[in-house]
Amino acid sequence: MKQRTWPGRSDGSRFSSLPLSNASSSKQYLKPPTGKASPPIRQIRFHSDGHDLSSLPYDVVAKIAGSFSLRNLRAASLVCKSWCEAFRPLREAMLFLRWGKRFKHGHGGVRPNLDKALDSFLKGADRGSTLAMVDAGLIYWELGHKDKAIGLYHRAASLGDPAGQCNLAISYLQGEPSNPKEAVKWLYKASHAGHVRAQYQLALCMHQGRVVDCNIQEAAKWYLKAAESGYLRAMYNVSLCYSFGEGLVHSHRQARKWMKRAADRGHSKAQFEHGLALFSEGEMMKAVVYLELATRAGERAAAHVKNVILQQLSATSRDRVMHLADNWRALPSSC
């Protein structure tokens, strides 16, 4: 996929949406859940002698804890007997979520089976897990059942799940016809909840000015938030904001810092531009490593500059550079 994330200056801005997000998974071994399915969410009622969590309608319980991880659910279930009983369907949901991921990706000694994965995710969704709703939505989206995907994203989003809110927003942006007003509403919700992909997407919309009014200062603010949380494309755009003084005070030092961060995490355009900066400063060996990485990632313009530099290096230096490039590993990023 092309990494063009900065709005064009001459041919108009092209909207480039993000990949829909996945919920995280744990590696703990769990047996597949058995037994009859729990009743539909709105029909479940837990009885208690006192006024406690188990006396709440289950849709309220799901609103409170539908996005909890299995670890958090287990911790909350230890508070008291009534909480343990109230969270039982959600703990079951997490087991279905785990098996859904195993069937989807072929992990844990099982073969990939998309039908079984979807079935497991849907059973988890029926028990109130927003994480399972998002994963089921992803499969429906991949299969072309976009209405079903949007329905599940909307359920997760309404229960406060940031990933569901982000995916719902992107679905509205990609829809035919699109629904930019609803998309921006959900992007704001997910962004304020700290979802980095939503923050980046909201910034992109503000920068391009196609979905909302163009606001470079607000766009830069959200780019920076996403970049500080480790979002790769946002790092690159923050560097450009500092470089051009758009939305952020012009700072060569900050621009250089964020460009290097993006390059070290595998952004090919950042590797190319950082390599050029090193070349201009006479750092030939370092420059050619970054340019080689950019070339391997498909940046054709980097190859010409790299070859010019290589001609100026000794055979030993050229071998050293190729060895460094061969053994390079990207630093981790949130996406």
Short mmCIF file of C-alpha atoms in Angstrom, two decimals:
data_model
loop_
_atom_site.label_atom_id
_atom_site.label_comp_id
_atom_site.label_asym_id
_atom_site.label_seq_id
_atom_site.Cartn_x
_atom_site.Cartn_y
_atom_site.Cartn_z
CA MET A 1 0.00 0.00 0.00
CA LYS A 2 1.32 3.43 -0.83
CA GLN A 3 2.27 5.51 2.16
CA ARG A 4 1.15 8.82 0.72
CA THR A 5 -0.46 10.37 3.73
CA TRP A 6 0.32 14.05 3.22
CA PRO A 7 -2.33 15.94 1.23
CA GLY A 8 -1.13 16.84 -2.24
CA ARG A 9 -0.41 20.48 -3.08
CA SER A 10 -1.12 20.58 -6.76
CA ASP A 11 -3.51 17.83 -7.79
CA GLY A 12 -5.88 18.12 -4.83
CA SER A 13 -6.14 15.96 -1.75
CA ARG A 14 -7.01 12.31 -2.12
CA PHE A 15 -8.72 10.68 0.80
CA SER A 16 -6.74 7.71 2.03
CA SER A 17 -8.46 5.70 4.72
CA LEU A 18 -6.80 3.49 7.26
CA PRO A 19 -6.93 -0.27 7.63
CA LEU A 20 -9.71 -1.26 9.96
CA SER A 21 -8.44 -2.13 13.37
CA ASN A 22 -8.16 -5.44 15.11
CA ALA A 23 -8.74 -6.16 18.77
CA SER A 24 -5.73 -7.44 20.69
CA SER A 25 -5.41 -11.06 21.75
CA SER A 26 -3.65 -12.99 24.52
CA LYS A 27 -1.61 -16.16 24.14
CA GLN A 28 -3.05 -17.94 27.19
CA TYR A 29 -4.39 -21.41 26.42
CA LEU A 30 -8.13 -21.73 26.85
CA LYS A 31 -10.47 -24.63 26.20
CA PRO A 32 -13.33 -23.98 23.77
CA PRO A 33 -16.53 -23.03 25.62
CA THR A 34 -19.28 -25.60 25.63
CA GLY A 35 -22.94 -25.72 26.60
CA LYS A 36 -25.97 -23.82 25.50
CA ALA A 37 -25.74 -20.25 24.37
CA SER A 38 -26.61 -17.53 26.85
CA PRO A 39 -30.00 -15.84 26.38
CA PRO A 40 -30.12 -12.68 24.26
CA ILE A 41 -28.55 -9.73 26.05
CA ARG A 42 -31.70 -7.80 26.85
CA GLN A 43 -33.48 -10.85 28.31
CA ILE A 44 -30.90 -11.73 30.93
CA ARG A 45 -31.64 -10.71 34.53
CA PHE A 46 -29.53 -11.57 37.53
CA HIS A 47 -31.36 -11.91 40.85
CA SER A 48 -29.93 -10.66 44.10
CA ASP A 49 -31.21 -9.89 47.57
CA GLY A 50 -29.45 -6.52 47.55
CA HIS A 51 -28.86 -3.64 45.18
CA ASP A 52 -25.69 -4.76 43.43
CA LEU A 53 -24.24 -5.19 39.95
CA SER A 54 -26.06 -8.44 39.31
CA SER A 55 -29.42 -6.71 39.68
CA LEU A 56 -28.73 -4.49 36.68
CA PRO A 57 -30.17 -5.30 33.23
CA TYR A 58 -27.51 -7.07 31.21
CA ASP A 59 -27.39 -4.38 28.54
CA VAL A 60 -26.19 -2.03 31.28
CA VAL A 61 -23.58 -4.57 32.41
CA ALA A 62 -22.39 -4.88 28.81
CA LYS A 63 -22.19 -1.09 28.56
CA ILE A 64 -19.95 -1.07 31.63
CA ALA A 65 -17.68 -3.99 30.79
CA GLY A 66 -18.27 -5.00 27.17
CA SER A 67 -14.82 -3.81 26.11
CA PHE A 68 -12.96 -5.34 29.07
CA SER A 69 -10.12 -7.75 28.37
CA LEU A 70 -10.27 -11.24 29.87
CA ARG A 71 -7.71 -10.21 32.47
CA ASN A 72 -9.83 -7.24 33.58
CA LEU A 73 -12.99 -9.34 33.61
CA ARG A 74 -11.33 -11.94 35.81
CA ALA A 75 -10.10 -9.25 38.18
CA ALA A 76 -13.54 -7.65 38.38
CA SER A 77 -15.16 -11.05 38.91
CA LEU A 78 -13.10 -11.54 42.07
CA VAL A 79 -14.67 -8.53 43.77
CA CYS A 80 -17.68 -10.45 45.04
CA LYS A 81 -20.02 -13.30 44.16
CA SER A 82 -22.62 -11.05 42.51
CA TRP A 83 -20.00 -9.47 40.24
CA CYS A 84 -18.68 -12.91 39.34
CA GLU A 85 -22.19 -13.96 38.30
CA ALA A 86 -22.91 -10.73 36.43
CA PHE A 87 -19.75 -11.01 34.34
CA ARG A 88 -20.16 -14.70 33.52
CA PRO A 89 -21.53 -14.14 29.95
CA LEU A 90 -18.70 -11.74 29.19
CA ARG A 91 -16.11 -14.24 30.38
CA GLU A 92 -17.72 -16.79 28.06
CA ALA A 93 -17.57 -14.19 25.29
CA MET A 94 -13.83 -13.84 25.75
CA LEU A 95 -13.37 -17.59 25.31
CA PHE A 96 -15.25 -17.42 22.01
CA LEU A 97 -13.15 -14.40 21.03
CA ARG A 98 -9.94 -16.33 21.64
CA TRP A 99 -11.08 -19.30 19.59
CA GLY A 100 -12.29 -16.98 16.86
CA LYS A 101 -8.81 -15.52 16.57
CA ARG A 102 -7.27 -18.97 16.50
CA PHE A 103 -9.54 -20.07 13.67
CA LYS A 104 -8.99 -16.82 11.80
CA HIS A 105 -5.20 -16.88 11.94
CA GLY A 106 -4.51 -20.61 12.34
CA HIS A 107 -2.91 -20.27 15.76
CA GLY A 108 -2.84 -22.63 18.73
CA GLY A 109 -2.72 -25.84 16.74
CA VAL A 110 -5.87 -25.23 14.68
CA ARG A 111 -6.16 -24.72 10.95
CA PRO A 112 -7.47 -21.42 9.58
CA ASN A 113 -11.23 -21.59 9.12
CA LEU A 114 -13.01 -18.32 8.45
CA ASP A 115 -16.48 -19.79 8.93
CA LYS A 116 -15.61 -21.13 12.37
CA ALA A 117 -13.88 -17.88 13.25
CA LEU A 118 -16.96 -15.85 12.32
CA ASP A 119 -19.21 -18.23 14.25
CA SER A 120 -17.04 -17.86 17.36
CA PHE A 121 -16.91 -14.07 17.07
CA LEU A 122 -20.69 -13.87 16.67
CA LYS A 123 -21.22 -16.01 19.77
CA GLY A 124 -18.91 -13.68 21.67
CA ALA A 125 -20.78 -10.67 20.29
CA ASP A 126 -24.11 -12.15 21.40
CA ARG A 127 -22.74 -12.26 24.94
CA GLY A 128 -21.87 -8.58 24.85
CA SER A 129 -18.16 -8.44 23.97
CA THR A 130 -17.43 -5.36 21.86
CA LEU A 131 -14.07 -6.89 20.91
CA ALA A 132 -15.89 -9.84 19.35
CA MET A 133 -18.29 -7.46 17.59
CA VAL A 134 -15.37 -5.66 15.96
CA ASP A 135 -13.68 -8.88 14.85
CA ALA A 136 -16.93 -10.27 13.45
CA GLY A 137 -17.42 -6.98 11.63
CA LEU A 138 -13.96 -7.26 10.10
CA ILE A 139 -14.74 -10.67 8.64
CA TYR A 140 -18.09 -9.51 7.29
CA TRP A 141 -16.33 -6.50 5.71
CA GLU A 142 -13.71 -8.74 4.10
CA LEU A 143 -16.47 -10.98 2.75
CA GLY A 144 -18.28 -8.02 1.23
CA HIS A 145 -21.21 -8.03 3.70
CA LYS A 146 -20.71 -4.38 4.56
CA ASP A 147 -24.17 -3.78 6.01
CA LYS A 148 -23.64 -6.57 8.54
CA ALA A 149 -20.19 -5.22 9.35
CA ILE A 150 -21.51 -1.71 9.91
CA GLY A 151 -24.26 -3.08 12.14
CA LEU A 152 -21.71 -4.79 14.38
CA TYR A 153 -19.42 -1.76 14.40
CA HIS A 154 -22.38 0.39 15.42
CA ARG A 155 -23.23 -1.96 18.31
CA ALA A 156 -19.63 -1.84 19.55
CA ALA A 157 -19.41 1.93 19.04
CA SER A 158 -22.64 2.53 20.95
CA LEU A 159 -21.20 0.54 23.87
CA GLY A 160 -18.21 2.88 23.92
CA ASP A 161 -15.60 0.74 22.17
CA PRO A 162 -13.03 3.06 20.47
CA ALA A 163 -12.05 0.48 17.82
CA GLY A 164 -15.71 0.03 16.91
CA GLN A 165 -16.14 3.79 16.74
CA CYS A 166 -13.11 4.17 14.47
CA ASN A 167 -14.15 1.33 12.16
CA LEU A 168 -17.69 2.66 11.99
CA ALA A 169 -16.39 6.10 11.04
CA ILE A 170 -14.16 4.71 8.29
CA SER A 171 -17.06 2.60 7.03
CA TYR A 172 -19.16 5.74 6.73
CA LEU A 173 -16.36 7.50 4.86
CA GLN A 174 -15.94 4.61 2.44
CA GLY A 175 -19.64 4.01 1.95
CA GLU A 176 -21.55 4.71 -1.24
CA PRO A 177 -22.97 7.19 -0.56
CA SER A 178 -20.65 8.29 2.22
CA ASN A 179 -21.87 9.82 5.45
CA PRO A 180 -19.18 12.32 6.48
CA LYS A 181 -21.22 13.92 9.26
CA GLU A 182 -21.64 10.62 11.10
CA ALA A 183 -18.06 9.64 10.31
CA VAL A 184 -16.61 12.75 11.94
CA LYS A 185 -18.87 12.34 14.98
CA TRP A 186 -17.50 8.87 15.66
CA LEU A 187 -13.93 9.88 14.84
CA TYR A 188 -14.15 12.56 17.51
CA LYS A 189 -15.43 10.05 20.06
CA ALA A 190 -12.72 7.51 19.31
CA SER A 191 -10.00 10.17 19.18
CA HIS A 192 -10.90 11.60 22.57
CA ALA A 193 -10.84 8.03 23.92
CA GLY A 194 -7.21 7.78 22.77
CA HIS A 195 -7.60 5.61 19.66
CA VAL A 196 -4.53 6.50 17.59
CA ARG A 197 -5.87 5.44 14.20
CA ALA A 198 -8.94 7.57 14.75
CA GLN A 199 -6.72 10.49 15.78
CA TYR A 200 -4.70 10.16 12.60
CA GLN A 201 -7.79 9.79 10.42
CA LEU A 202 -9.44 12.82 12.04
CA ALA A 203 -6.27 14.85 11.47
CA LEU A 204 -6.17 13.75 7.83
CA CYS A 205 -9.78 14.83 7.31
CA MET A 206 -9.09 18.23 8.89
CA HIS A 207 -5.91 18.70 6.86
CA GLN A 208 -7.54 17.87 3.55
CA GLY A 209 -10.68 19.86 4.33
CA ARG A 210 -12.91 17.51 2.37
CA VAL A 211 -15.02 16.05 5.16
CA VAL A 212 -14.78 18.95 7.62
CA ASP A 213 -13.57 22.51 7.17
CA CYS A 214 -9.82 22.69 6.68
CA ASN A 215 -8.11 23.40 9.99
CA ILE A 216 -4.33 22.94 9.87
CA GLN A 217 -3.80 23.77 13.54
CA GLU A 218 -6.31 21.17 14.72
CA ALA A 219 -4.97 18.65 12.21
CA ALA A 220 -1.43 19.12 13.51
CA LYS A 221 -2.66 18.69 17.09
CA TRP A 222 -4.20 15.31 16.30
CA TYR A 223 -1.23 14.24 14.16
CA LEU A 224 1.00 14.97 17.15
CA LYS A 225 -1.21 13.06 19.58
CA ALA A 226 -1.18 10.00 17.34
CA ALA A 227 2.57 10.31 16.71
CA GLU A 228 3.32 10.51 20.43
CA SER A 229 1.37 7.28 20.87
CA GLY A 230 3.54 5.58 18.25
CA TYR A 231 1.43 5.85 15.09
CA LEU A 232 3.84 5.61 12.16
CA ARG A 233 2.09 7.68 9.48
CA ALA A 234 1.40 10.41 12.02
CA MET A 235 5.13 10.64 12.82
CA TYR A 236 5.88 11.34 9.18
CA ASN A 237 3.18 14.00 8.93
CA VAL A 238 4.28 15.67 12.17
CA SER A 239 7.75 15.97 10.67
CA LEU A 240 6.28 17.71 7.63
CA CYS A 241 4.22 20.02 9.84
CA TYR A 242 7.36 21.13 11.64
CA SER A 243 9.33 21.33 8.41
CA PHE A 244 6.81 23.59 6.63
CA GLY A 245 5.54 25.38 9.74
CA GLU A 246 2.00 24.21 9.07
CA GLY A 247 -0.03 23.97 12.26
CA LEU A 248 3.17 23.76 14.33
CA VAL A 249 5.95 26.30 14.81
CA HIS A 250 8.67 25.77 12.22
CA SER A 251 11.49 23.73 13.76
CA HIS A 252 14.20 21.96 11.79
CA ARG A 253 15.27 20.04 14.89
CA GLN A 254 11.75 18.72 15.59
CA ALA A 255 11.20 17.93 11.91
CA ARG A 256 14.44 15.96 11.83
CA LYS A 257 13.60 14.12 15.06
CA TRP A 258 10.18 12.95 13.87
CA MET A 259 11.46 12.04 10.40
CA LYS A 260 14.11 9.80 11.95
CA ARG A 261 11.54 8.21 14.25
CA ALA A 262 9.35 7.37 11.28
CA ALA A 263 12.33 6.09 9.29
CA ASP A 264 13.51 3.87 12.14
CA ARG A 265 10.04 2.32 12.29
CA GLY A 266 9.91 1.46 8.61
CA HIS A 267 8.20 4.37 6.83
CA SER A 268 9.77 4.21 3.37
CA LYS A 269 9.29 7.89 2.45
CA ALA A 270 10.78 8.90 5.78
CA GLN A 271 13.75 6.59 5.13
CA PHE A 272 14.29 8.25 1.77
CA GLU A 273 14.05 11.79 3.12
CA HIS A 274 16.17 11.05 6.18
CA GLY A 275 18.75 9.46 3.91
CA LEU A 276 18.83 12.61 1.78
CA ALA A 277 19.31 14.74 4.90
CA LEU A 278 22.22 12.59 6.03
CA PHE A 279 23.75 12.78 2.53
CA SER A 280 23.56 16.57 2.56
CA GLU A 281 25.42 16.56 5.88
CA GLY A 282 28.19 14.30 4.60
CA GLU A 283 27.10 11.21 6.58
CA MET A 284 27.60 8.92 3.61
CA MET A 285 27.54 5.53 5.33
CA LYS A 286 24.41 6.27 7.35
CA ALA A 287 22.75 7.90 4.36
CA VAL A 288 23.21 4.93 2.08
CA VAL A 289 21.77 2.52 4.69
CA TYR A 290 18.52 4.49 4.87
CA LEU A 291 18.44 4.95 1.10
CA GLU A 292 18.96 1.21 0.60
CA LEU A 293 16.07 0.48 2.97
CA ALA A 294 13.87 2.95 1.10
CA THR A 295 14.86 1.38 -2.21
CA ARG A 296 13.93 -2.09 -0.98
CA ALA A 297 10.57 -0.69 0.15
CA GLY A 298 9.85 0.57 -3.37
CA GLU A 299 11.06 4.18 -3.32
CA ARG A 300 12.57 4.29 -6.81
CA ALA A 301 14.04 7.78 -6.48
CA ALA A 302 16.14 6.58 -3.54
CA ALA A 303 17.97 4.09 -5.74
CA HIS A 304 19.58 6.78 -7.92
CA VAL A 305 20.98 8.74 -4.97
CA LYS A 306 22.12 5.52 -3.28
CA ASN A 307 24.04 4.42 -6.40
CA VAL A 308 25.77 7.79 -6.63
CA ILE A 309 26.98 7.44 -3.04
CA LEU A 310 28.03 3.81 -3.45
CA GLN A 311 30.37 4.79 -6.28
CA GLN A 312 32.23 7.02 -3.80
CA LEU A 313 32.70 4.25 -1.22
CA SER A 314 35.34 1.56 -1.04
CA ALA A 315 34.43 -2.08 -1.57
CA THR A 316 34.79 -2.69 2.17
CA SER A 317 32.45 0.19 2.98
CA ARG A 318 29.90 -0.99 0.42
CA ASP A 319 29.91 -4.47 1.97
CA ARG A 320 29.50 -2.96 5.42
CA VAL A 321 26.53 -0.87 4.29
CA MET A 322 24.77 -3.86 2.72
CA HIS A 323 25.39 -5.90 5.87
CA LEU A 324 23.79 -3.18 8.00
CA ALA A 325 20.79 -2.99 5.67
CA ASP A 326 20.39 -6.78 5.62
CA ASN A 327 20.34 -6.94 9.41
CA TRP A 328 18.18 -3.86 10.01
CA ARG A 329 15.02 -4.34 12.02
CA ALA A 330 12.28 -1.74 12.38
CA LEU A 331 11.54 -0.37 15.84
CA PRO A 332 8.03 -1.15 17.09
CA SER A 333 5.17 1.22 16.42
CA SER A 334 1.46 1.17 17.25
CA CYS A 335 0.69 0.68 13.55
#
